[in-house]
XYZ file of C-alpha atoms in Angstrom:
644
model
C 89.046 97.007 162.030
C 92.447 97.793 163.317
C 93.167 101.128 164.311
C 96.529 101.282 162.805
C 98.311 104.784 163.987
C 101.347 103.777 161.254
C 103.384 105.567 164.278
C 107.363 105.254 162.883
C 109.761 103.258 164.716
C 112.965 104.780 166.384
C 113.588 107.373 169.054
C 111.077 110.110 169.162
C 113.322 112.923 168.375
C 113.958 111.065 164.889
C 110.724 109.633 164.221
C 109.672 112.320 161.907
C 112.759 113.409 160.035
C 112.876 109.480 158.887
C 109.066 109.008 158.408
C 110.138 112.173 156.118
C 112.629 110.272 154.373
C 110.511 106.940 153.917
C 107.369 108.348 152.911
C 107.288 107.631 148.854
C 107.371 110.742 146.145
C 105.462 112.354 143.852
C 107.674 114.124 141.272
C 107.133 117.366 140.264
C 105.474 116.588 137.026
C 102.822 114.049 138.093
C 101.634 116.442 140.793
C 99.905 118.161 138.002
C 97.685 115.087 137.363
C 96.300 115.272 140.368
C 93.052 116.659 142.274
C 92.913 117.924 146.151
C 89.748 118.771 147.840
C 90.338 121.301 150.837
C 86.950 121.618 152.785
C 87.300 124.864 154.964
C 89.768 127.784 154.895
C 90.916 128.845 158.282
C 94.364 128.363 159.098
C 94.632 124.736 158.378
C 92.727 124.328 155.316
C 94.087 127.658 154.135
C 97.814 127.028 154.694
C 97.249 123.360 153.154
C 95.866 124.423 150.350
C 98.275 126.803 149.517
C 101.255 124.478 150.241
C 99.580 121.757 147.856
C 99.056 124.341 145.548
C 102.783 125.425 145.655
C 103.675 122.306 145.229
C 101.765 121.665 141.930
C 98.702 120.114 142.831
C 95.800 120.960 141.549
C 92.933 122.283 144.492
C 89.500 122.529 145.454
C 89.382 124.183 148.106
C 85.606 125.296 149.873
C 84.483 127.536 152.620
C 80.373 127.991 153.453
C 81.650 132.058 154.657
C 81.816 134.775 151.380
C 85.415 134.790 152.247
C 88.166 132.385 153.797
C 88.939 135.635 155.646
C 86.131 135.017 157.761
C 87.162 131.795 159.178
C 86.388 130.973 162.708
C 90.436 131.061 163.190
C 90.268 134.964 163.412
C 88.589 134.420 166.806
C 91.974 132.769 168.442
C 92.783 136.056 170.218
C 96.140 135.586 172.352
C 99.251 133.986 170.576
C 100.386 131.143 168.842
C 103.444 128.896 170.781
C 106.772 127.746 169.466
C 110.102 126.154 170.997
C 112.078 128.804 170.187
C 113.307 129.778 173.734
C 114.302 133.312 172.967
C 113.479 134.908 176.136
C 116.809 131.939 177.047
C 114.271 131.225 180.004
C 114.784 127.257 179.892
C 112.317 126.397 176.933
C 113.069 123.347 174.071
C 111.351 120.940 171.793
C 111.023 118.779 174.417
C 109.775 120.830 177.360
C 106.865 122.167 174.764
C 106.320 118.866 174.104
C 106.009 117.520 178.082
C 103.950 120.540 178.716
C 101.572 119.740 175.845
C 101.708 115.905 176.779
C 100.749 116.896 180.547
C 97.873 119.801 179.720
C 96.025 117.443 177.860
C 96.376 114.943 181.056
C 98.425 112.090 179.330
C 95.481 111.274 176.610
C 97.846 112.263 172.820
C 100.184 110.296 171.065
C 103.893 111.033 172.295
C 104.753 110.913 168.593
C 102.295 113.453 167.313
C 102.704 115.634 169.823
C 106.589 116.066 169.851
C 106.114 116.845 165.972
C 104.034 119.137 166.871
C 107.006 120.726 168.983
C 109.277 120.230 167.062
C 107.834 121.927 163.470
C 106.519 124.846 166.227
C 109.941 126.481 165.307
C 109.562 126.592 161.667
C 105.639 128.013 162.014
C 107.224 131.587 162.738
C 109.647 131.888 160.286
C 107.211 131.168 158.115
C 104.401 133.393 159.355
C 107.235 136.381 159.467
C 107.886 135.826 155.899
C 105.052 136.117 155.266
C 104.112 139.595 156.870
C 102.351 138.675 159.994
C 103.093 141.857 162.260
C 104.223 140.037 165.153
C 104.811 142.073 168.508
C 108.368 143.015 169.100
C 110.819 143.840 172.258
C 112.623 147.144 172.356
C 115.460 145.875 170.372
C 113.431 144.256 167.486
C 113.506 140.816 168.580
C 110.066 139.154 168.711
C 108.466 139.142 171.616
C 106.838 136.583 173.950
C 104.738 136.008 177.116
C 103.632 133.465 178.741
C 100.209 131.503 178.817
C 98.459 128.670 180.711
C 100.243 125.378 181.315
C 103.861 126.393 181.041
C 106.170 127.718 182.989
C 108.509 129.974 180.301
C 107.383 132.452 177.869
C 106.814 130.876 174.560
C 103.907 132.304 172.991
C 103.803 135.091 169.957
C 101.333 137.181 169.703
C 100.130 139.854 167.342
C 98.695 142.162 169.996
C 95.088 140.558 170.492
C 94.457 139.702 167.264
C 97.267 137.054 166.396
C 94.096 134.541 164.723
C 93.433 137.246 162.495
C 97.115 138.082 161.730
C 97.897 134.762 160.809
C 95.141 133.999 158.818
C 95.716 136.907 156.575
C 98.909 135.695 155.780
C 98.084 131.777 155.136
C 95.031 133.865 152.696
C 97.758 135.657 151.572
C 99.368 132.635 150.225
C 96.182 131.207 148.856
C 95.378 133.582 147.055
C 98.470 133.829 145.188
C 97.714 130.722 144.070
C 94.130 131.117 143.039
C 95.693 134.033 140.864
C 97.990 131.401 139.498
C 95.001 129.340 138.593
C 95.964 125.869 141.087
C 93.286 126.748 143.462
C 89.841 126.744 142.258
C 87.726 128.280 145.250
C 84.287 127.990 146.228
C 82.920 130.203 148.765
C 79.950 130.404 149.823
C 79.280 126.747 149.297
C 78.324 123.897 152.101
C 80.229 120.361 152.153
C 76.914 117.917 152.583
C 78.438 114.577 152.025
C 81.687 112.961 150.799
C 81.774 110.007 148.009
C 83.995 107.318 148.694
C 84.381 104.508 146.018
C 85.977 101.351 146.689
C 86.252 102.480 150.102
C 88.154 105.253 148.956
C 87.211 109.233 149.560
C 86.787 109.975 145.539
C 84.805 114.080 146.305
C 82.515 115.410 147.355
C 78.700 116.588 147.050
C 77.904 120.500 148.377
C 74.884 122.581 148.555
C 75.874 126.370 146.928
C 74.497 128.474 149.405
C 73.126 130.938 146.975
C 71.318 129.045 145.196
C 70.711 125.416 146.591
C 72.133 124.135 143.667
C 73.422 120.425 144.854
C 76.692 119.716 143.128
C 79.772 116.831 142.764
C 83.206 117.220 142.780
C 86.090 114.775 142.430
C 89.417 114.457 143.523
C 92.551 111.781 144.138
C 92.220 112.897 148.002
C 89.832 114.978 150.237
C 90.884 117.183 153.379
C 88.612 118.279 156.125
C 89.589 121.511 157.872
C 86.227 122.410 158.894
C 87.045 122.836 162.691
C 85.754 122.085 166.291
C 81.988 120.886 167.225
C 81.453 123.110 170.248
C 78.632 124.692 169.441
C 76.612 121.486 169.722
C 75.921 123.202 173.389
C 74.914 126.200 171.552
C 76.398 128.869 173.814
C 79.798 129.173 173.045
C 82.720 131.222 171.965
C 82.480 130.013 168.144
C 81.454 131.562 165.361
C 77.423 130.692 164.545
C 78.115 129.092 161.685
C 80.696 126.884 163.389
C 79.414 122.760 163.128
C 80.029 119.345 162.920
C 78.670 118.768 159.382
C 81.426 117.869 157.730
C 83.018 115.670 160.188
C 80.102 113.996 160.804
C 79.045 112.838 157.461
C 82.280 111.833 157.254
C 81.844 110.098 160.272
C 78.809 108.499 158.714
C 80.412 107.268 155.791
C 83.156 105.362 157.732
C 85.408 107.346 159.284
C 85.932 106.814 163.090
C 84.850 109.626 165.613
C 87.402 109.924 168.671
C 86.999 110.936 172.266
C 84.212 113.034 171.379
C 83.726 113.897 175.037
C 86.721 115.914 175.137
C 84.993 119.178 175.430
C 87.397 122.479 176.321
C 85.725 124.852 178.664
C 87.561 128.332 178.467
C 87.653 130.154 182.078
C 87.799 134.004 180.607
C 84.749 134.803 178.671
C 82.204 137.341 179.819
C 79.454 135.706 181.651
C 76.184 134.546 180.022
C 73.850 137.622 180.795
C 70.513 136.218 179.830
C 68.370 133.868 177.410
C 68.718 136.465 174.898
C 72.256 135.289 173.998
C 73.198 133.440 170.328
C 76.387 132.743 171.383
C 79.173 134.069 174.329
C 82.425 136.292 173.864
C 85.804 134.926 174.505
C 88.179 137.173 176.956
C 92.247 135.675 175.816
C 93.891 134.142 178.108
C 96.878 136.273 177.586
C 95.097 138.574 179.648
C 95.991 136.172 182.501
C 99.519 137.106 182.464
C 98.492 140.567 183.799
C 95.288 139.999 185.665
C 94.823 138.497 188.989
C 91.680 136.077 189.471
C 89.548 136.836 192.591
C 86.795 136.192 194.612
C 85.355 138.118 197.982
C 86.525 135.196 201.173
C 82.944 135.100 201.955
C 79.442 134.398 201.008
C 78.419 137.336 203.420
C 80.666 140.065 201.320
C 79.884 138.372 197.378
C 76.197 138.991 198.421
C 76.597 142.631 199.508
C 78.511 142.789 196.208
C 75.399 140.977 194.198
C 72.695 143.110 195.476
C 75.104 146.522 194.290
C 75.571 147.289 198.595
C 79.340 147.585 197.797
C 81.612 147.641 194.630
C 84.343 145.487 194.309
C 87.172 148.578 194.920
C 85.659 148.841 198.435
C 86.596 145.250 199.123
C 89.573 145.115 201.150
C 93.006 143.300 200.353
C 92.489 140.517 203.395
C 88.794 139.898 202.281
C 89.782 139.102 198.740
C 90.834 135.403 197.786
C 93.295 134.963 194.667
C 91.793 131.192 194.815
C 94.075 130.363 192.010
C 97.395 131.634 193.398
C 96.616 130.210 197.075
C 95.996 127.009 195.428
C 98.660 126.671 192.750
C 101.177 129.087 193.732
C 103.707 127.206 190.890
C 101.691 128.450 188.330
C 99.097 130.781 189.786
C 96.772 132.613 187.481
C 98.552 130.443 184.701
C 97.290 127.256 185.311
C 95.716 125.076 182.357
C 92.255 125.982 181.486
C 90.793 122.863 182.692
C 91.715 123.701 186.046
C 91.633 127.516 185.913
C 87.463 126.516 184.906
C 87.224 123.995 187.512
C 87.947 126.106 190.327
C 85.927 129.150 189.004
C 82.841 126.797 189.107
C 84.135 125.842 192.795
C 83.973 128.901 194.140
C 80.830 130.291 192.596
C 79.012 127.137 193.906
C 80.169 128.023 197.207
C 78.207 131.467 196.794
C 80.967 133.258 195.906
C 80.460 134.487 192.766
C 80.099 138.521 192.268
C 77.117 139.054 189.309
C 73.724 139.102 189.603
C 73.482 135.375 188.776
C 76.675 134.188 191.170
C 78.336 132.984 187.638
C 81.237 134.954 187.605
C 84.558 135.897 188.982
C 86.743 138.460 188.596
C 89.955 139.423 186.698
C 91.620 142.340 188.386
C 94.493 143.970 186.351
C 94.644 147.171 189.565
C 98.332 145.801 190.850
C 99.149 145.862 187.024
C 98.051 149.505 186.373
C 99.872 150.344 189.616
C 102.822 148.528 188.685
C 103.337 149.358 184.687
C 101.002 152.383 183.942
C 97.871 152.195 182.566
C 99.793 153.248 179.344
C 101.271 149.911 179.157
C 98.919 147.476 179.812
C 96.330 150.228 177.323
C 99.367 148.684 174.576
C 99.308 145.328 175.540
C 95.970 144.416 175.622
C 94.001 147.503 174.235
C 91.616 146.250 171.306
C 90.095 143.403 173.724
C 89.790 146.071 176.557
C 87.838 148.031 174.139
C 85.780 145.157 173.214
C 84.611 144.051 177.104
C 83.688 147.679 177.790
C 81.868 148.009 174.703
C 79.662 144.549 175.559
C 79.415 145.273 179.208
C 79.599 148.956 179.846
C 82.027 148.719 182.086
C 85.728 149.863 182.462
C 88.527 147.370 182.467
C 90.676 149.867 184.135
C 88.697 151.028 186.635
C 86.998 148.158 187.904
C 87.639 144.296 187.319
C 86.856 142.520 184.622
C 83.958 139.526 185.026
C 84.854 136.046 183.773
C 83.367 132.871 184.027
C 83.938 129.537 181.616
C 82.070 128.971 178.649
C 82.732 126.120 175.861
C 85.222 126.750 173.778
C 87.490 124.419 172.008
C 87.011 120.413 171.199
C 89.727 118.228 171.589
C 87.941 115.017 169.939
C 87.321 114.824 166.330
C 87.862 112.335 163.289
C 90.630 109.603 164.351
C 93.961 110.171 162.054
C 96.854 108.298 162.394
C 100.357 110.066 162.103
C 99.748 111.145 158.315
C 96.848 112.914 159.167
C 94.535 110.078 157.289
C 91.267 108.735 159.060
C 90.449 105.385 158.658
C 88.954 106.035 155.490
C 91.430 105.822 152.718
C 92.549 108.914 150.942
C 90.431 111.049 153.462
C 92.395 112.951 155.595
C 91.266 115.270 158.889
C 92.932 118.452 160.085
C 93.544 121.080 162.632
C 90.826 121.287 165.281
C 88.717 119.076 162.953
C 91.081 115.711 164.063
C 92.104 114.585 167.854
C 95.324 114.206 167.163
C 97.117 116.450 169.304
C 95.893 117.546 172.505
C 94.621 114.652 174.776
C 91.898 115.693 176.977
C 93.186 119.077 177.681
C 94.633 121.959 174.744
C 96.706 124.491 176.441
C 96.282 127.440 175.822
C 97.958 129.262 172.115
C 98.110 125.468 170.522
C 94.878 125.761 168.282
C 97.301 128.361 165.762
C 100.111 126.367 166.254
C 98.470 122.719 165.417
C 96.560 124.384 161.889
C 99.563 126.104 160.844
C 101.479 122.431 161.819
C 99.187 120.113 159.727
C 98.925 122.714 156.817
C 102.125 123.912 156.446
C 104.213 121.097 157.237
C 102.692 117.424 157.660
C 100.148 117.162 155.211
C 102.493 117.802 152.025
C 104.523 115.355 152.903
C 102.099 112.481 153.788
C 99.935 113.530 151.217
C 102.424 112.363 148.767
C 102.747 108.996 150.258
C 99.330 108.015 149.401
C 99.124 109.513 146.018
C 102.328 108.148 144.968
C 100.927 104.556 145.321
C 97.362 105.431 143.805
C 98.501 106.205 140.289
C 97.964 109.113 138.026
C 94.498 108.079 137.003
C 91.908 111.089 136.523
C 88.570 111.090 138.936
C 85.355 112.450 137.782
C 81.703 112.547 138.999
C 80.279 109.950 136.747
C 80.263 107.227 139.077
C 77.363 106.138 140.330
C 78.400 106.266 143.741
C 78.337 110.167 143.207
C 74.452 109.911 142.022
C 73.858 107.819 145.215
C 75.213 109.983 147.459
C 73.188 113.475 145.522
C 69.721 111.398 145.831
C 70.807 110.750 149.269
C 71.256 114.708 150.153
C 68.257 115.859 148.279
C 66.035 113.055 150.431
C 67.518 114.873 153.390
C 66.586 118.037 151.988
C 62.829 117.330 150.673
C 62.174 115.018 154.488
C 63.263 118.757 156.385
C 61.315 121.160 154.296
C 58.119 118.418 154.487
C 57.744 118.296 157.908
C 56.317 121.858 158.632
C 56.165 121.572 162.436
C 55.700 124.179 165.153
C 58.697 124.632 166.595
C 62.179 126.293 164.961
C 65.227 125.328 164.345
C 66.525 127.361 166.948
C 64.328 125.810 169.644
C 65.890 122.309 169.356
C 69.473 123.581 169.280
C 68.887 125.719 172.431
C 67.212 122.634 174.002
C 70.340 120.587 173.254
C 72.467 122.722 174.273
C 70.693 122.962 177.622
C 70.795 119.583 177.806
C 74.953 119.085 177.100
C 75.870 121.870 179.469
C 73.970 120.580 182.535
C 74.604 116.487 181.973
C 78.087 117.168 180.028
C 79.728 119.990 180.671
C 81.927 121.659 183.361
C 81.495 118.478 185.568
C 79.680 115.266 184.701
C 77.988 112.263 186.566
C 76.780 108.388 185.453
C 73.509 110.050 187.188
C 73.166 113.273 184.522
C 74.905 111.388 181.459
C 72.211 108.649 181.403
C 69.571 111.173 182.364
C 70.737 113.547 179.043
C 71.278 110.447 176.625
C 67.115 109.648 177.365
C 66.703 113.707 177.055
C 68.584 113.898 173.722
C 66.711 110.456 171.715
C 63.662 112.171 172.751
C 64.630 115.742 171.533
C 65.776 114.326 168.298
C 62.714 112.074 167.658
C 60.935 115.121 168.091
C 62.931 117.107 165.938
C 62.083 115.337 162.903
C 58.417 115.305 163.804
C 57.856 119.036 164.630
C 60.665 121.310 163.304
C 59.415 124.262 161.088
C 62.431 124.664 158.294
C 61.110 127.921 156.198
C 61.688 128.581 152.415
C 62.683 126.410 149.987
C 65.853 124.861 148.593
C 66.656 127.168 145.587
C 67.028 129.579 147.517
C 69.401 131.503 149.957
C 67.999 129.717 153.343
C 69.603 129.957 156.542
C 66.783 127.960 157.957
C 67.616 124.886 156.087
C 71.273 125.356 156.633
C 70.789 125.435 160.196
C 68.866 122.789 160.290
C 71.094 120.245 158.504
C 73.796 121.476 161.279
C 71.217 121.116 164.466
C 70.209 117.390 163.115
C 73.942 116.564 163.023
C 74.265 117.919 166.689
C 71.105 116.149 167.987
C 73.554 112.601 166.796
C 76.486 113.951 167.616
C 75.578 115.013 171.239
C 74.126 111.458 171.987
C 77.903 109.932 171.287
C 79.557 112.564 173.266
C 76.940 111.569 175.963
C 77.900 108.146 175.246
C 81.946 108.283 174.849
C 81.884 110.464 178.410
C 79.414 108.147 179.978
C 81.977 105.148 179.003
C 84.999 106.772 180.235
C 85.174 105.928 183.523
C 87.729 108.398 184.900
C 88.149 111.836 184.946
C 90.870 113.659 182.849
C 91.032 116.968 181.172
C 88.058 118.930 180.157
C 86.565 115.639 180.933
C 85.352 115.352 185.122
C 83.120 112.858 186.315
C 82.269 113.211 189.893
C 82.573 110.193 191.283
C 86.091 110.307 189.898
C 88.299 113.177 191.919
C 91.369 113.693 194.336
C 91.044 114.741 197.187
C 91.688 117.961 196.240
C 88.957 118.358 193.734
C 91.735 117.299 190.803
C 90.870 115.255 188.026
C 91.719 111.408 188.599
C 92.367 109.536 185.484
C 92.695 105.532 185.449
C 95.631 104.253 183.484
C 95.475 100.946 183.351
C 91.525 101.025 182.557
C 91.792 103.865 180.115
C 95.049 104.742 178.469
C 93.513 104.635 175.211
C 92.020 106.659 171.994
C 88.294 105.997 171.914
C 87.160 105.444 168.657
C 83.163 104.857 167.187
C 82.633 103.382 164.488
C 78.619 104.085 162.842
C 76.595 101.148 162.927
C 73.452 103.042 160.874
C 70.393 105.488 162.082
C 69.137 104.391 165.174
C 72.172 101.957 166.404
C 74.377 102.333 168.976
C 77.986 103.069 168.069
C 80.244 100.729 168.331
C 83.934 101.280 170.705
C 86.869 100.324 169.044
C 90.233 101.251 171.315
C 93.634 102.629 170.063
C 96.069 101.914 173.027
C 98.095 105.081 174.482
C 102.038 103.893 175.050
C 103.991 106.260 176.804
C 107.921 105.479 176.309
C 108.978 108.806 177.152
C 106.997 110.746 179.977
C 106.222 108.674 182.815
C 102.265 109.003 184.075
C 101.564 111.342 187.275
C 98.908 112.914 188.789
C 99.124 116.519 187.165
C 99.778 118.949 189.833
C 100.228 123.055 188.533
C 101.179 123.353 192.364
């Protein structure tokens, strides 16, 4: 098929006020007749369906936690970033939208991307309406700071819980509307499959959680909002109940997969400390406005340091090297998180690295203290202070912080065009769940800002193109496409509970996960990506032969649950393998060692791969097929990114 992006014609700055103005109605009285399904509640799938709901639609909306409130988007510590250039330090539409264009290493739409800037402005007015305690200068004026990627001070924050701030207030607003009776919610309750008829996304089919009951639902349009896929390498910084399954049945029942290689590695969590570990702890990167990243000059010292000879206070100003600030002194500590991860790995492969297992760095906020009192930076970063003393048992204040990259964001996901659609009709992907918006790179405080984007103010207007021209008909769940697709869900059910192997759940995701963060992680090679795509087809075949999935169906069982999620990994990590070991450059999150600067940069290949990879299913047991979505840049012209 065609990957059709239905990108608008004109100049960028207008393209979305007159896609606006184009896109065809739905009058307030016929959005009564219809049914939305909203799969997931965090920030996007919250704020969309309580802007459909507003509206007058009628929703559906789903979440597999007891409450939306629990939503991985709590997690998203540091800020949220808008155009509004109050700190009058140089900011606009436009420079958000180069930075964003150039963090994700010229791999996003221009056109998606500047809408992204430009509805950034109206994101905070709303969120301030609605409550969310936003920090504030002296004077009363919101206040900002800066994060990775940019130069100027654009991100709001709600001390270090803005994730949480913001989605209380998008719950805020869904809630009103389940009290008003246009949201019917389901918590507690796992999407397993979605129903398309005539090629058309007609429901739904879930598993309630509870109970195992398998159930249908039906609606004019269905919404994914189910997030990222990063815990397919098991550690990570999301949630455990974070997955792919929603995507990826989607993905299995037509819709195309893109760039799923584009994996975000985070450079300020704490460090893994041992095989003990379900999943890692994120530090915010907001924390990098304040704290300087080091490592001892030399092997010599970072081993005295290892073996507890000498603590980092008694290392000496000229033995110290702020690798990041000698290196990119434009930018410094504030570089994008591709690079800030890169050159952590760098140095700790040089023997630098100052834990017991040489897989960390430090974080230093000493010339902070000195500089602001320890009263100041106690108020600016306090609660995740708190939180690394009371994993580590050590004091932020006294003695550095340890850091080292972990997986933490995905910028691939189901292929949309500019209404948010995939390339199955009247299904629609957003948030982290889509690609849309960051290339291979997100910077840092534009996960918040691209949920709140798609919920608040895309999908209710695009929405309403498609329904407009679909009619007013009701949907139900007596099609026999609905049946097909239950039988289909219990077969997967009844094949996982037969098999009664040896070996848990838990064993094969830990194995995969293994697996992705050797072959296709921080750094990648033809060498390790062939190796890991022979590693994974055996893992899998031997999933389905010897995994032991406890209980039984009518029940509450996290076995099975997890074991739906780890077989949708097992697939999903052989395409990533796949898409990375077809991508023949490096950009982003996404290095391959034979590809590099000089410098140890990332070296993309525009003419080869200026494109959207897209895969299309073939069925179990085929390989994927690559179907390409050009990248045509009219308004930033291609460089190699330099933060120096």
């Amino acid at each position: 098929m065609i990957l059709d992006s239905k990108l608008p014609a004109g100049p960028l700055a207008e393209k979305w006020t007159k896609h606006k103005f184009t896109s065809k109605l739905v009058n307030p009285a016929n959005k009564r007749k219809y049914t939305v399904i909203v799969v997931g509640t965090g920030l996007a799938g919250a704020s969309a369906a309580a802007s459909l709901a507003e509206l007058g639609y009628n929703v559906k909306a789903f979440c597999f936690q007891d409450s939306p409130r629990r939503a991985h988007s709590i997690a998203a510590q540091g800020g949220i970033n808008a155009a509004k250039n109050y700190q009058n330090d140089g900011d606009s539409v436009y420079r958000l939208f180069y930075d964003t264009i150039k963090g994700g290493d010229y791999r996003a739409r221009e056109a998606n991307v500047y809408r992204l800037a430009e509805v950034s402005v109206n994101i905070i007015d709303q969120c301030v309406a609605q409550g969310v305690p936003f920090a504030r200068e002296y004077g009363g004026l919101l206040a900002n700071r800066s994060f990775g990627g940019a130069q100027v001070s654009r991100t709001f924050y709600a001390r270090g819980q803005t994730g949480q701030q913001l989605l209380l207030g998008a719950y805020s607003a869904l809630s009103r509307q389940v009290a008003n009776g246009k949201v019917k919610l389901f918590p507690r309750t796992e999407m397993m499959d979605v129903v398309t008829v005539d090629g058309h996304a007609r429901g739904i089919v879930t598993r309630n959680l509870i109970t195992g009951a398998i159930e249908t639902h039906a609606a004019h349009a269905v919404l994914l909002c189910t997030g990222g896929y990063g815990n397919v390498f098991f550690l990570s910084t999301n949630a455990m109940g974070s997955n792919v399954t929603a995507a990826w049945r989607a993905h299995k029942k037509g819709a195309h997969f893109a760039n799923p290689c584009y994996t975000q590695i985070h450079p300020t969590c704490i460090p893994v400390s041992g095989d003990h570990q379900s999943k890692l702890t994120l530090m915010s990167e907001s924390l990098r406005n304040d704290g300087r990243v080091w490592v001892p000059k030399t092997v010599e010292i970072a081993e005295k340091l290892r073996k507890g000879e000498i603590r980092p206070r008694d290392i000496q100003e000229e033995d110290r090297d702020y690798y990041l600030e000698r290196k990119y002194p434009s930018f410094g500590n504030l570089v994008p998180r591709d690079v800030a991860s890169r050159n952590a790995k760098y140095v700790c492969d040089e023997g630098r690295g100052v834990n017991e297992t040489g897989e960390a760095v430090f974080l230093d906020f000493r010339d902070a203290i000195n500089r602001d009192s320890e009263d100041t930076i106690r108020a600016r970063y306090g609660n995740l202070f708190d939180m690394y003393q009371q994993i580590t048992g050590e004091n932020p204040y006294q003695t550095p912080m340890k850091i080292y990259p972990a997986v933490h964001y995905t910028m691939g996901g189901l292929w949309v065009d500019y209404n948010l659609m995939t390339s199955v009709p009247g299904l629609y992907a957003l948030g982290e769940a889509n690609f849309s918006d960051h290339g291979a790179n997100r910077l840092g405080a534009s996960a918040l800002m691209q949920g709140l984007a798609d919920g608040y103010f895309v999908i209710p207007y695009t929405l309403g193109d498609y329904l407009a021209g679909l009619g007013t008909k009701p949907v139900d769940t007596n099609h026999p496409e609905f049946e097909k697709s239950v039988q289909e869900v219990k077969a997967k059910i009844s094949k996982l509970l037969g098999i009664k192997g040896t070996k848990s759940v838990d064993y094969f995701h830990k194995k995969l996960g293994k697996i992705m963060w050797n072959d296709c992680g921080m750094a990648r090679t033809a060498e390790g990506l062939t190796r890991a795509k022979g590693e994974i087809k055996a893992l899998r075949a031997e999933f389905w032969k010897d995994v032991k999935v406890l209980g039984e169906n009518e029940e509450l069982n996290q076995s099975l649950e997890k074991a739906h999620r780890v077989a949708d990994f097992l697939e999903l990590g052989e395409l990533m393998v796949d898409d990375a070991l077809n991508r023949n450059e490096s950009c982003g999150g996404h290095f391959r060692e034979e590809y590099q600067t000089p410098e140890g940069e990332a070296l993309r290949d525009d003419e080869n791969f200026a494109y959207v990879a897209a895969w299309k299913y073939q069925g179990d047991e085929q390989e994927e097929l690559l179907e390409k979505e050009p990248l045509v840049f009219e308004n930033v012209k291609l460089t190699q990114r330099s933060y120096k």
